[in-house]
Short mmCIF file of C-alpha atoms in Angstrom, two decimals:
data_model
loop_
_atom_site.label_atom_id
_atom_site.label_comp_id
_atom_site.label_asym_id
_atom_site.label_seq_id
_atom_site.Cartn_x
_atom_site.Cartn_y
_atom_site.Cartn_z
CA MET A 10 160.00 13.74 79.38
CA LYS A 11 163.49 14.16 78.00
CA GLU A 12 165.54 16.45 80.13
CA VAL A 13 168.91 18.06 80.37
CA THR A 14 169.84 19.92 83.51
CA SER A 15 170.35 23.59 82.81
CA GLU A 16 172.38 26.01 84.85
CA THR A 17 169.27 26.85 86.86
CA GLY A 18 168.52 23.22 87.62
CA HIS A 19 165.37 23.12 85.51
CA LEU A 20 164.38 20.46 83.03
CA VAL A 21 165.34 21.61 79.56
CA ASP A 22 165.20 19.63 76.33
CA LYS A 23 167.95 21.18 74.25
CA SER A 24 167.26 18.90 71.31
CA THR A 25 163.82 20.33 70.63
CA TYR A 26 163.31 24.06 70.82
CA VAL A 27 165.01 27.12 72.19
CA VAL A 28 163.34 28.83 75.13
CA PRO A 29 163.82 32.55 74.50
CA LYS A 30 164.95 35.07 77.03
CA ALA A 31 162.78 37.87 78.30
CA GLY A 32 161.76 40.15 75.46
CA GLY A 33 161.70 37.39 72.91
CA GLU A 34 165.46 37.35 72.28
CA VAL A 35 167.32 34.13 71.75
CA GLY A 36 170.71 33.76 73.35
CA ALA A 37 173.76 33.50 71.11
CA SER A 38 174.93 30.01 70.35
CA ALA A 39 178.54 28.93 70.71
CA VAL A 40 177.99 26.24 68.11
CA THR A 41 176.14 28.04 65.34
CA ASP A 42 175.37 31.57 64.30
CA LYS A 43 172.39 30.79 62.07
CA GLU A 44 169.55 33.17 61.40
CA ARG A 45 166.83 33.18 64.04
CA PRO A 46 164.06 30.73 63.06
CA ASP A 47 160.55 31.99 62.43
CA SER A 48 157.64 31.35 64.80
CA GLU A 49 156.12 28.64 62.60
CA SER A 50 159.28 26.52 62.68
CA VAL A 51 159.54 27.00 66.45
CA ALA A 52 155.95 25.87 66.93
CA SER A 53 156.42 22.95 64.53
CA ASP A 54 159.53 21.74 66.34
CA ALA A 55 157.78 22.05 69.69
CA ARG A 56 154.71 20.18 68.41
CA GLN A 57 156.87 17.30 67.19
CA THR A 58 158.61 17.15 70.54
CA PHE A 59 155.44 17.18 72.62
CA SER A 60 153.59 14.71 70.38
CA ALA A 61 156.50 12.26 70.66
CA SER A 62 156.47 12.43 74.44
CA LEU A 63 156.01 9.21 76.41
CA ASN A 64 153.69 11.18 78.70
CA PRO A 65 150.16 10.71 77.25
CA LEU A 66 148.89 14.00 78.71
CA VAL A 67 151.72 15.97 77.14
CA ALA A 68 151.30 14.17 73.81
CA ALA A 69 147.54 14.80 73.80
CA ALA A 70 148.10 18.51 74.51
CA SER A 71 150.94 18.86 71.99
CA THR A 72 149.15 21.37 69.73
CA MET A 73 148.18 23.65 72.61
CA LEU A 74 151.62 23.47 74.19
CA SER A 75 153.32 24.24 70.89
CA ARG A 76 151.17 27.37 70.58
CA LEU A 77 152.32 28.37 74.06
CA VAL A 78 155.91 28.03 72.91
CA GLU A 79 155.15 30.15 69.84
CA ILE A 80 153.49 32.86 71.96
CA LYS A 81 156.42 32.80 74.36
CA TYR A 82 158.77 33.20 71.41
CA THR A 83 156.93 35.93 69.49
CA LYS A 84 155.33 37.78 72.42
CA LYS A 85 152.22 38.45 70.35
CA ILE A 86 148.84 37.05 69.30
CA ASP A 87 147.76 38.22 65.85
CA ASP A 88 144.19 36.85 65.93
CA PRO A 89 142.87 36.24 69.46
CA GLU A 90 139.45 34.99 68.36
CA LYS A 91 140.96 32.47 65.97
CA LEU A 92 143.33 31.29 68.68
CA LYS A 93 140.48 30.90 71.17
CA LYS A 94 138.46 28.81 68.71
CA GLU A 95 141.49 26.63 68.07
CA TRP A 96 142.06 26.05 71.77
CA VAL A 97 138.38 25.37 72.45
CA ARG A 98 138.46 22.73 69.72
CA GLU A 99 141.66 21.20 71.07
CA LEU A 100 140.35 21.17 74.65
CA GLY A 101 137.14 19.53 73.50
CA SER A 102 139.03 16.56 72.07
CA PHE A 103 141.86 16.53 74.61
CA GLN A 104 140.39 13.89 76.90
CA SER A 105 139.56 11.45 74.10
CA ARG A 106 143.07 11.81 72.66
CA ALA A 107 144.60 11.26 76.07
CA LEU A 108 142.51 8.13 76.65
CA ASN A 109 143.59 6.77 73.28
CA LEU A 110 147.18 7.23 74.47
CA ASN A 111 146.42 5.23 77.65
CA ALA A 112 146.30 8.17 80.03
CA GLU A 113 144.89 7.65 83.51
CA SER A 114 141.23 8.66 83.39
CA HIS A 115 141.24 10.15 86.90
CA LEU A 116 143.78 12.77 85.77
CA LEU A 117 141.88 14.11 82.78
CA ASP A 118 139.57 16.65 84.45
CA GLN A 119 142.40 18.20 86.42
CA ALA A 120 144.65 18.19 83.35
CA SER A 121 141.96 20.05 81.39
CA TYR A 122 141.62 22.57 84.23
CA VAL A 123 145.38 23.12 84.28
CA LEU A 124 145.55 23.65 80.52
CA CYS A 125 142.64 26.10 80.53
CA THR A 126 144.26 28.11 83.30
CA VAL A 127 147.66 28.22 81.63
CA LEU A 128 146.30 29.06 78.18
CA ASP A 129 144.09 31.83 79.56
CA GLU A 130 147.00 33.43 81.38
CA ALA A 131 149.21 33.29 78.28
CA ALA A 132 146.51 34.98 76.18
CA VAL A 133 145.77 37.69 78.75
CA ARG A 134 149.44 38.52 79.32
CA THR A 135 150.34 38.67 75.63
CA GLN A 136 149.61 41.78 73.60
CA SER A 137 149.43 41.98 69.81
CA PRO A 138 151.67 44.60 68.12
CA THR A 139 148.66 46.35 66.55
CA ALA A 140 145.86 48.15 68.31
CA GLU A 141 143.23 46.38 66.19
CA GLY A 142 144.50 42.98 67.21
CA ALA A 143 145.30 43.82 70.81
CA VAL A 144 144.12 41.32 73.35
CA SER A 145 141.71 42.84 75.83
CA LYS A 146 142.02 41.31 79.27
CA HIS A 147 138.37 42.04 79.98
CA ASP A 148 137.12 40.54 76.72
CA TRP A 149 139.18 37.34 77.02
CA SER A 150 138.29 36.85 80.68
CA ALA A 151 134.60 37.29 79.96
CA THR A 152 134.65 34.21 77.74
CA SER A 153 137.78 32.53 79.02
CA LEU A 154 138.59 28.90 78.35
CA LEU A 155 138.35 28.11 82.04
CA TYR A 156 134.87 29.65 82.25
CA ARG A 157 133.68 27.81 79.16
CA MET A 158 135.09 24.41 80.14
CA HIS A 159 134.88 24.49 83.96
CA ASN A 160 132.61 27.44 84.78
CA GLU A 161 135.33 29.28 86.73
CA THR A 162 136.93 32.63 86.03
CA PHE A 163 140.38 32.37 87.64
CA GLY A 164 142.45 29.28 88.30
CA GLY A 165 145.76 30.88 89.21
CA GLU A 166 145.48 29.87 92.85
CA LYS A 167 143.72 26.55 92.36
CA PHE A 168 146.54 25.46 90.04
CA PHE A 169 148.92 25.40 92.99
CA LEU A 170 146.33 23.83 95.29
CA ILE A 171 146.01 20.98 92.79
CA LEU A 172 149.79 20.78 92.53
CA ASN A 173 150.26 20.46 96.29
CA ALA A 174 147.55 17.80 96.50
CA LEU A 175 149.10 15.76 93.68
CA ARG A 176 152.55 15.88 95.26
CA GLY A 177 151.13 13.94 98.18
CA ASN A 178 151.15 10.86 95.93
CA PRO A 179 153.54 11.66 93.08
CA VAL A 180 153.76 8.11 91.75
CA LYS A 181 150.04 8.00 91.03
CA HIS A 182 149.96 11.48 89.49
CA LEU A 183 153.34 11.62 87.76
CA ASP A 184 152.01 12.33 84.26
CA LEU A 185 149.99 15.32 85.44
CA LEU A 186 152.88 16.59 87.56
CA GLU A 187 155.07 16.55 84.47
CA LEU A 188 152.47 18.49 82.52
CA MET A 189 152.25 21.08 85.29
CA TYR A 190 156.03 21.35 85.48
CA LEU A 191 156.11 21.96 81.74
CA CYS A 192 153.56 24.76 82.17
CA LEU A 193 155.66 26.34 84.92
CA SER A 194 158.72 26.11 82.67
CA LEU A 195 156.75 28.01 80.01
CA GLU A 196 156.47 30.88 82.51
CA PHE A 197 153.05 30.22 83.99
CA GLN A 198 152.83 32.22 87.21
CA GLY A 199 149.22 32.08 88.36
CA LYS A 200 148.78 33.67 91.76
CA TYR A 201 152.44 34.77 91.70
CA HIS A 202 151.98 37.00 88.66
CA ALA A 203 151.99 40.20 90.71
CA ALA A 204 154.08 38.81 93.57
CA ASP A 205 157.11 40.54 95.02
CA THR A 206 160.64 39.17 95.09
CA GLU A 207 159.80 36.80 97.91
CA GLY A 208 156.80 35.48 96.00
CA LYS A 209 158.87 34.94 92.86
CA ALA A 210 161.43 33.05 94.92
CA GLU A 211 158.64 30.85 96.28
CA LEU A 212 157.50 30.14 92.72
CA ASN A 213 161.04 29.15 91.74
CA ASP A 214 161.30 26.89 94.78
CA THR A 215 158.02 25.23 93.83
CA ARG A 216 159.23 24.60 90.30
CA ASP A 217 162.61 23.31 91.46
CA GLY A 218 161.02 21.02 94.03
CA LEU A 219 158.71 19.62 91.38
CA TYR A 220 161.71 19.03 89.13
CA ARG A 221 163.48 17.04 91.83
CA THR A 222 160.38 14.96 92.46
CA ILE A 223 159.99 14.08 88.79
CA ARG A 224 163.67 13.32 88.35
CA HIS A 225 163.66 11.10 91.42
CA LEU A 226 160.78 9.04 90.01
CA ARG A 227 161.84 9.02 86.37
CA GLY A 228 165.55 8.67 86.99
CA ASP A 229 168.35 10.32 85.08
CA ALA A 230 168.17 10.30 81.31
CA PRO A 231 170.49 7.64 79.82
CA ARG A 232 173.81 9.07 78.65
CA GLU A 233 174.42 6.31 76.08
CA LEU A 234 172.93 6.41 72.63
CA SER A 235 171.57 2.85 72.98
CA PRO A 236 171.75 1.77 76.63
CA HIS A 237 169.85 -1.48 76.01
CA TRP A 238 171.73 -2.53 72.88
CA HIS A 239 173.44 -5.93 73.11
CA GLY A 240 174.26 -6.58 69.47
CA LEU A 241 173.26 -9.70 67.57
CA LYS A 242 174.50 -12.07 70.24
CA ASP A 243 171.18 -12.21 72.01
CA GLN A 244 169.34 -12.76 68.74
CA ARG A 245 171.08 -16.08 68.05
CA ARG A 246 170.69 -19.47 69.66
CA ASP A 247 173.33 -22.17 70.06
CA LEU A 248 173.13 -25.17 67.75
CA VAL A 249 172.62 -27.45 70.74
CA HIS A 250 169.46 -25.56 71.65
CA ILE A 251 168.16 -25.59 68.08
CA VAL A 252 168.77 -29.33 67.22
CA PRO A 253 167.28 -31.98 69.59
CA TRP A 254 169.84 -34.18 71.33
CA TRP A 255 168.31 -37.40 70.04
CA LEU A 256 168.67 -36.19 66.46
CA VAL A 257 172.37 -35.54 67.07
CA VAL A 258 172.81 -39.08 68.47
CA LEU A 259 170.94 -40.64 65.54
CA PHE A 260 173.00 -38.73 63.00
CA THR A 261 176.22 -39.82 64.74
CA LEU A 262 175.21 -43.50 64.71
CA MET A 263 174.31 -43.31 61.03
CA CYS A 264 177.69 -41.79 60.21
CA LEU A 265 179.48 -44.52 62.18
CA ALA A 266 177.47 -47.24 60.40
CA VAL A 267 178.32 -45.84 56.96
CA MET A 268 181.99 -45.54 57.89
CA TYR A 269 182.05 -49.12 59.23
CA SER A 270 180.43 -50.47 56.06
CA GLY A 271 182.91 -48.63 53.89
CA PHE A 272 185.93 -49.86 55.80
CA ALA A 273 184.61 -53.42 55.81
CA TRP A 274 184.12 -53.41 52.04
CA VAL A 275 187.61 -52.01 51.41
CA LEU A 276 189.22 -54.55 53.75
CA GLY A 277 187.31 -57.36 52.07
CA GLU A 278 188.55 -56.37 48.63
CA GLN A 279 192.13 -56.13 49.84
CA ARG A 280 191.85 -59.52 51.59
CA GLU A 281 190.72 -61.20 48.37
CA THR A 282 193.61 -59.69 46.45
CA VAL A 283 196.19 -60.86 49.00
CA LEU A 284 194.86 -64.41 49.37
CA GLU A 285 194.41 -65.16 45.66
CA PRO A 286 198.02 -66.56 45.05
CA TYR A 287 197.84 -68.81 48.08
CA ARG A 288 194.59 -70.35 46.94
CA GLN A 289 196.29 -71.52 43.70
CA LEU A 290 199.09 -73.19 45.70
CA ASP A 291 196.61 -74.92 47.94
CA ALA A 292 194.77 -76.31 44.96
CA ALA A 293 197.98 -77.80 43.52
CA VAL A 294 198.86 -79.53 46.77
CA ILE A 295 195.46 -81.03 47.32
CA GLN A 296 195.00 -82.36 43.75
CA PRO A 297 196.36 -86.03 43.54
CA PRO A 298 198.89 -86.96 40.80
CA LEU A 299 197.56 -88.74 37.69
CA GLN A 300 198.47 -92.49 37.35
CA ASP A 301 200.09 -93.85 34.17
CA LYS A 302 197.54 -95.92 32.18
CA ASP A 303 200.26 -98.22 30.74
CA ALA A 304 201.44 -99.33 34.11
#
């Protein structure tokens, strides 16, 4: 999970999507004053972010999580029945997608339970702008995702029971803890939905404590663009390591032999040139004088 510490101490990925304020408004930007993006672009950006996550559970649930971001942004559900069918289909294939992404199999049932609970709450709490498309709490709860997938009607309290149990061994359950933290960051409240100020503070403490646990295990995000980049130096090997030592020795001896032969031939030619006059003198001295036949 890519994170940047916000003013509240929560994990926020500023490079992906903007989490709106209460009422669906987006805070003004000091960098740009562009027109507010539509819900489809927000959901698309969120889907790309979640699907690219290194957490297999988050990546497998990317479509559902992106719809949560869209609902959080627009504060409405135009077609509840269509949305429910979409989520039922996504939940049905969630576990197989997660396994294909090398998720831990022992986390899948609880991850499905968490997603059903969070999606149900988002649907029940969100009202469509028209009376015809308004979401009825009774109707959705009667055929809720949690009831269909896990035969339970309310998981708002069990969500936090699961969370507390997982925090007993955070290393083993880190992927699911990250998914649950993401749900809390998308304003899931569960049993704290109707809580007073003290209850809301307890919810914030739970979220902040989970953040610290995840950050302790994952470590801080690298500040450098390419922290593991070492250039081309590591990609090359020295010539000594590429060429065997015996081949170097053999090549050296061959070069010395060729040089010796060349020098010997040149010296021989020069020696013959220098000695040629002396050989003529030696021949004249050795040859005996001719006797006179008339004598």
